[in-house]
Coordinates of C-alpha atoms and ligand atoms in Angstrom, one line a residue:
M1 CA 0.0 0.0 0.0
A2 CA 1.4 3.4 -1.0
R3 CA 2.2 5.7 1.9
K4 CA -0.2 8.6 2.4
K5 CA 1.0 12.1 1.3
I6 CA 0.6 15.0 3.7
A7 CA 1.2 18.6 2.4
L8 CA 1.9 21.3 4.9
I9 CA 1.4 24.9 3.6
G10 CA 3.4 27.1 5.8
G11 CA 6.8 26.1 7.1
G12 CA 7.0 28.4 10.2
Q13 CA 6.7 27.4 13.8
I14 CA 3.6 25.2 13.5
G15 CA 4.7 23.8 10.2
G16 CA 8.0 22.6 11.6
V17 CA 6.5 20.9 14.6
L18 CA 3.8 19.3 12.3
T19 CA 6.6 17.9 10.1
Q20 CA 8.4 16.4 13.0
L21 CA 5.3 14.8 14.5
I22 CA 4.2 13.3 11.2
A23 CA 7.7 11.9 10.7
M24 CA 8.0 10.5 14.2
K25 CA 4.5 9.0 14.0
Q26 CA 5.2 7.8 10.5
L27 CA 1.8 9.0 9.3
G28 CA 3.0 9.5 5.7
D29 CA 5.4 11.4 3.4
V30 CA 5.5 15.1 4.1
V31 CA 5.8 18.0 1.6
L32 CA 6.5 21.2 3.5
Y33 CA 5.8 24.3 1.4
D34 CA 6.6 27.9 2.3
I35 CA 6.9 31.1 0.3
V36 CA 10.2 31.9 1.9
E37 CA 13.1 30.5 -0.1
D38 CA 15.2 27.7 1.5
L39 CA 13.3 27.8 4.8
P40 CA 11.2 24.6 4.2
Q41 CA 14.1 22.9 2.5
G42 CA 16.2 23.7 5.6
K43 CA 13.6 22.4 8.1
G44 CA 12.9 19.4 5.9
L45 CA 16.6 18.5 5.8
D46 CA 17.1 19.0 9.5
I47 CA 14.1 16.7 10.4
A48 CA 15.0 14.1 7.8
E49 CA 18.5 13.9 9.3
A50 CA 17.0 12.7 12.5
S51 CA 15.5 9.7 10.8
R52 CA 18.2 7.3 11.8
V53 CA 17.9 8.4 15.4
D54 CA 14.1 8.4 15.6
L55 CA 13.8 5.4 13.3
F56 CA 11.3 6.8 10.8
D57 CA 11.6 6.2 7.0
V58 CA 8.9 8.5 5.6
H59 CA 10.1 11.1 3.2
V60 CA 10.3 14.8 4.1
K61 CA 10.6 17.3 1.3
G62 CA 10.8 21.1 1.7
T63 CA 9.7 23.1 -1.3
N64 CA 8.8 26.5 -2.7
D65 CA 6.9 24.9 -5.6
Y66 CA 3.2 24.1 -5.2
K67 CA 3.5 21.4 -7.8
D68 CA 5.2 19.2 -5.2
I69 CA 1.9 18.9 -3.2
E70 CA 0.3 17.2 -6.2
G71 CA -2.0 14.3 -5.1
A72 CA -1.8 15.1 -1.4
D73 CA -4.3 13.1 0.7
I74 CA -4.3 15.7 3.5
V75 CA -3.3 19.4 3.4
I76 CA -2.7 21.3 6.6
I77 CA -2.6 25.1 6.2
T78 CA -0.6 27.3 8.6
A79 CA 0.4 29.9 6.1
G80 CA -0.1 33.4 7.5
L81 CA 1.1 35.7 10.2
P82 CA 0.8 34.8 13.9
R83 CA -0.3 37.3 16.6
K84 CA 2.1 39.7 18.4
P85 CA 1.4 40.8 21.9
G86 CA -1.7 43.1 22.1
M87 CA -3.2 41.7 18.9
S88 CA -6.4 39.8 18.7
R89 CA -6.8 36.9 16.2
D90 CA -9.2 39.1 14.2
D91 CA -6.5 41.7 13.6
L92 CA -4.9 39.2 11.3
L93 CA -8.0 39.1 9.0
V94 CA -6.8 41.2 6.0
T95 CA -3.3 39.9 5.8
N96 CA -4.1 36.3 6.3
A97 CA -7.1 36.4 3.9
K98 CA -4.9 37.6 1.1
I99 CA -2.5 34.7 1.9
M100 CA -5.4 32.2 2.0
H101 CA -6.5 33.2 -1.5
L102 CA -3.1 32.2 -2.9
V103 CA -2.9 29.0 -0.9
A104 CA -6.4 27.8 -1.5
E105 CA -6.1 28.4 -5.3
N106 CA -3.1 26.1 -5.4
V107 CA -4.6 23.5 -3.1
K108 CA -7.6 23.4 -5.5
K109 CA -5.3 23.0 -8.5
Y110 CA -2.8 20.4 -7.2
A111 CA -4.6 18.5 -4.4
P112 CA -8.3 18.5 -5.6
N113 CA -9.1 15.3 -3.7
S114 CA -7.5 16.2 -0.4
I115 CA -9.1 16.9 3.0
V116 CA -7.9 20.3 4.2
I117 CA -7.3 21.2 7.9
V118 CA -6.9 25.0 8.4
I119 CA -5.0 26.3 11.4
S120 CA -4.3 29.9 10.2
N121 CA -6.2 32.6 12.1
P122 CA -8.7 34.1 12.5
L123 CA -9.7 30.5 12.2
D124 CA -13.4 30.4 11.5
A125 CA -13.1 33.1 8.8
M126 CA -10.0 31.4 7.2
V127 CA -11.8 28.0 7.0
T128 CA -14.8 29.7 5.5
L129 CA -12.6 31.4 2.9
C130 CA -10.6 28.2 2.1
Q131 CA -13.8 26.3 1.4
K132 CA -15.2 29.1 -0.8
I133 CA -12.1 29.3 -2.9
T134 CA -11.4 25.6 -3.2
G135 CA -15.1 24.8 -3.8
F136 CA -14.4 21.5 -2.0
P137 CA -17.3 19.8 -0.2
T138 CA -17.8 21.5 3.2
H139 CA -17.1 18.3 5.1
K140 CA -13.6 18.1 3.5
V141 CA -12.5 21.6 4.6
I142 CA -12.3 21.9 8.4
G143 CA -10.5 23.9 11.0
Q144 CA -8.4 23.1 14.1
A145 CA -9.2 25.1 17.2
G146 CA -11.6 23.2 19.4
I147 CA -9.2 20.4 20.2
L148 CA -6.7 22.8 21.5
D149 CA -9.2 25.0 23.3
S150 CA -10.6 21.9 25.0
S151 CA -7.2 20.6 25.8
R152 CA -6.3 23.9 27.5
F153 CA -9.5 23.7 29.5
A154 CA -8.8 20.1 30.5
T155 CA -5.2 21.0 31.5
F156 CA -6.4 23.7 33.8
I157 CA -9.0 21.4 35.4
A158 CA -6.4 18.7 35.9
W159 CA -4.0 21.1 37.6
E160 CA -6.7 22.4 39.8
L161 CA -8.0 19.0 40.9
G162 CA -4.6 17.3 41.1
V163 CA -5.8 14.5 38.8
S164 CA -4.3 13.1 35.6
V165 CA -5.3 15.1 32.6
K166 CA -5.9 11.8 30.8
D167 CA -9.0 11.4 32.8
V168 CA -10.4 14.9 32.2
N169 CA -13.0 15.4 29.5
A170 CA -13.7 19.0 28.6
L171 CA -15.4 20.5 25.6
V172 CA -15.2 24.0 24.1
L173 CA -17.8 25.1 21.5
G174 CA -18.1 28.1 19.3
G175 CA -15.7 30.4 17.4
H176 CA -11.9 30.4 18.1
G177 CA -11.9 33.8 19.8
D178 CA -12.6 35.5 23.1
T179 CA -16.3 34.4 22.8
M180 CA -15.6 30.7 22.7
V181 CA -17.8 28.6 25.0
P182 CA -16.1 26.2 27.5
L183 CA -18.9 23.9 28.6
I184 CA -18.9 23.7 32.4
R185 CA -21.8 21.3 32.8
Y186 CA -20.2 18.7 30.5
A187 CA -16.7 18.9 32.0
N188 CA -16.0 15.7 33.9
V189 CA -13.3 13.5 35.4
N190 CA -14.0 10.0 34.1
G191 CA -17.7 10.8 34.2
I192 CA -17.8 12.7 37.5
P193 CA -18.8 16.3 37.0
V194 CA -16.0 18.7 37.6
M195 CA -18.3 21.1 39.5
E196 CA -19.2 18.2 41.9
L197 CA -15.4 17.7 42.6
L198 CA -14.8 21.4 43.0
E199 CA -17.7 21.7 45.5
R200 CA -16.3 18.7 47.4
K201 CA -12.8 20.3 47.4
Y202 CA -13.9 23.7 48.6
K203 CA -17.0 22.7 50.6
D204 CA -18.5 26.0 49.3
K205 CA -20.6 26.3 46.1
A206 CA -19.8 30.0 45.5
K207 CA -16.0 29.4 45.8
A208 CA -16.3 26.4 43.5
K209 CA -18.1 28.5 40.9
E210 CA -15.4 31.2 41.3
V211 CA -12.6 28.7 40.7
M212 CA -14.4 27.3 37.6
D213 CA -15.1 30.8 36.2
A214 CA -11.4 31.6 36.5
M215 CA -10.5 28.4 34.5
V216 CA -13.1 29.3 31.9
N217 CA -11.7 32.7 31.5
R218 CA -8.1 31.4 31.4
T219 CA -9.2 29.0 28.6
K220 CA -10.7 31.8 26.6
M221 CA -7.5 33.9 26.9
A222 CA -5.1 31.0 26.8
G223 CA -3.7 31.8 23.3
G224 CA -3.1 35.4 24.3
E225 CA -1.3 34.2 27.5
V226 CA 1.2 32.3 25.4
V227 CA 1.6 35.2 22.9
K228 CA 2.4 37.5 25.8
L229 CA 5.1 35.2 27.1
L230 CA 6.6 34.3 23.7
K231 CA 6.5 37.9 22.5
T232 CA 7.5 37.0 18.9
G233 CA 4.7 34.7 17.9
S234 CA 1.9 32.5 19.1
A235 CA 1.5 29.0 20.4
F236 CA 2.9 26.3 18.1
Y237 CA 3.5 23.0 19.9
S238 CA -0.1 22.6 21.0
P239 CA -1.8 23.7 17.8
A240 CA 0.4 21.2 15.9
S241 CA -0.4 18.3 18.2
S242 CA -4.1 19.1 17.9
A243 CA -4.1 19.2 14.1
I244 CA -2.2 15.8 14.1
A245 CA -5.0 14.3 16.2
M246 CA -7.4 15.4 13.4
A247 CA -5.1 14.1 10.7
E248 CA -4.7 10.7 12.4
A249 CA -8.5 10.4 12.8
I250 CA -8.9 11.0 9.1
L251 CA -6.0 8.9 7.9
F252 CA -7.0 5.9 10.0
D253 CA -10.8 6.4 9.6
E254 CA -11.0 6.4 13.4
K255 CA -14.5 8.1 13.7
R256 CA -13.1 10.0 16.7
V257 CA -15.5 12.6 18.1
L258 CA -13.3 15.7 18.2
P259 CA -14.2 19.4 18.6
T260 CA -13.8 20.7 15.0
C261 CA -14.5 23.9 13.2
A262 CA -17.1 22.4 10.9
Y263 CA -19.7 23.7 8.5
L264 CA -23.2 23.7 10.0
N265 CA -26.4 23.0 8.1
G266 CA -28.9 23.7 10.8
E267 CA -27.2 21.7 13.6
F268 CA -27.3 23.7 16.8
G269 CA -29.8 26.0 15.0
I270 CA -26.9 27.4 12.9
N271 CA -27.1 27.5 9.2
G272 CA -24.4 28.2 6.7
Y273 CA -21.4 29.0 9.0
Y274 CA -18.3 27.3 10.2
V275 CA -18.3 27.0 14.0
G276 CA -16.5 24.8 16.5
V277 CA -18.7 21.8 17.4
P278 CA -18.1 18.1 18.1
A279 CA -17.7 16.1 14.9
V280 CA -17.0 12.6 13.9
L281 CA -13.7 12.6 12.0
G282 CA -13.0 9.8 9.6
E283 CA -11.8 9.1 6.0
G284 CA -14.6 11.5 4.7
G285 CA -13.4 14.4 6.9
A286 CA -16.1 15.8 9.2
E287 CA -18.5 13.0 8.6
K288 CA -21.2 13.9 11.1
I289 CA -21.9 16.7 13.6
I290 CA -22.7 15.5 17.1
E291 CA -25.4 17.7 18.6
L292 CA -25.9 18.1 22.4
T293 CA -28.5 19.6 24.5
L294 CA -27.7 23.1 25.7
N295 CA -29.5 25.0 28.4
E296 CA -30.6 28.6 28.0
E297 CA -27.4 30.1 29.3
E298 CA -25.1 27.8 27.2
K299 CA -27.3 28.5 24.1
A300 CA -27.0 32.3 24.7
L301 CA -23.2 32.0 25.0
L302 CA -23.0 30.0 21.8
D303 CA -25.3 32.4 19.9
N304 CA -23.0 35.2 21.0
S305 CA -20.0 33.4 19.7
V306 CA -21.7 32.6 16.4
K307 CA -22.5 36.3 16.1
A308 CA -18.8 37.2 16.4
V309 CA -18.0 34.6 13.7
K310 CA -20.7 36.0 11.4
E311 CA -19.4 39.6 11.9
L312 CA -16.0 38.5 10.8
V313 CA -17.3 36.7 7.7
V314 CA -19.4 39.8 6.8
D315 CA -16.3 42.0 7.3
M316 CA -14.4 39.7 5.0
E317 CA -17.0 40.0 2.3
R318 CA -17.4 43.8 2.8
L319 CA -13.6 44.2 2.4
G320 CA -13.8 42.1 -0.8
L321 CA -11.4 39.5 0.7
Ligands
APR401 N1 2.3 31.1 1.2 C1 2.9 30.1 2.0 N2 3.4 30.4 3.2 C2 3.3 31.7 3.6 C3 2.7 32.7 2.9 C4 2.2 32.3 1.6 N3 1.6 33.2 0.8 N4 2.8 33.8 3.6 C5 3.4 33.5 4.7 N5 3.8 32.2 4.7 C6 4.5 31.5 5.8 C7 5.6 32.3 6.4 O1 6.7 32.4 5.6 C8 5.8 31.5 7.7 O2 6.9 30.6 7.5 O3 3.7 31.1 6.8 C9 4.5 30.7 7.9 C10 3.8 31.0 9.2 O4 4.7 30.6 10.2 P1 4.9 31.5 11.6 O5 5.0 32.9 11.3 O6 6.0 30.8 12.3 O7 3.5 31.3 12.3 P2 2.9 30.0 13.1 O8 3.2 30.1 14.5 O9 3.3 28.7 12.4 O10 1.3 30.2 12.9 C11 0.7 30.1 11.7 O11 -1.4 29.6 12.6 O12 -2.1 29.6 14.8 C12 -2.1 30.3 13.6 O13 -2.3 32.6 14.3 C13 -1.4 31.6 13.7 O14 -2.1 32.5 11.6 C14 -1.0 31.9 12.3 C15 -0.7 30.5 11.8

């Protein structure tokens, strides 16, 4: 059986980590594309030269020629600028939309049968644009955000409760911005509601709520927290790991239920927009959206987040992007 081909568009911080993870997990041959001359070739060479040590024999090729992505099974897009301190993801809209136009045209031309995972920000708008330009079926163009946001939420819960993060299940819905919706009611430790454990720990409902609210807020601002510390860019290890989880689910037809920026056709009462929701990921891409019951408060928070996504998409259209 031929090895799968994975094309990475953008050979910056996330692109580099993606390449290394794909190689070490032997998911397939990698083509790393970047517009900057020699950069992807340098990273590709560096990672390939670790193959004897890490014992992988997939091929890694850096390139400045889109032709090399021909026939890719999966394309992961990170091309675009990252945030600098003080910037919101939305501040990247104009610059990254222009870059997405170039990228998506070439993905359409050279990898017409691929499944595309977008990471570039502002995420929900960039996935929308990528699907529009490629014209690919909506379930084959998806975005990575929710796995990372949910993993951040789970990490904070595990630290707070002093339990293994492996046993924490946490889900974040909505757009990949400050309005995202970490779902408190559904957060659990191997089935035990996190709120119950917090109330047991603090023996005080109000205090437990205060601690949970702080974790929710930290989750919403978690990307900015990293940007502030790094100063020169945004998070790259965790976004790369999150996109790899999606790629693995697709490559191995795992049917994993993962928070995904997916196109909604009436699910959650949302029609015609890309928003973060749980989706079944398999060989067809986002094969199915999993709906869940939201109470009034959760629904209002999700509506507010969807409103922010819509505003960004409208802005993009108004600016002719
Ligand atoms: N075509 C291909 N690559 C491009 C283009 C283009 N037109 N324009 C820029 N790039 C490349 C840059 O040369 C750079 O190598 O995209 C890469 C982006 O890498 P970084 O600046 O290191 O950014 P990174 O941390 O990888 O984040 C990429 O993902 O999480 C988001 O907000 C983040 O939008 C950003 C993206």
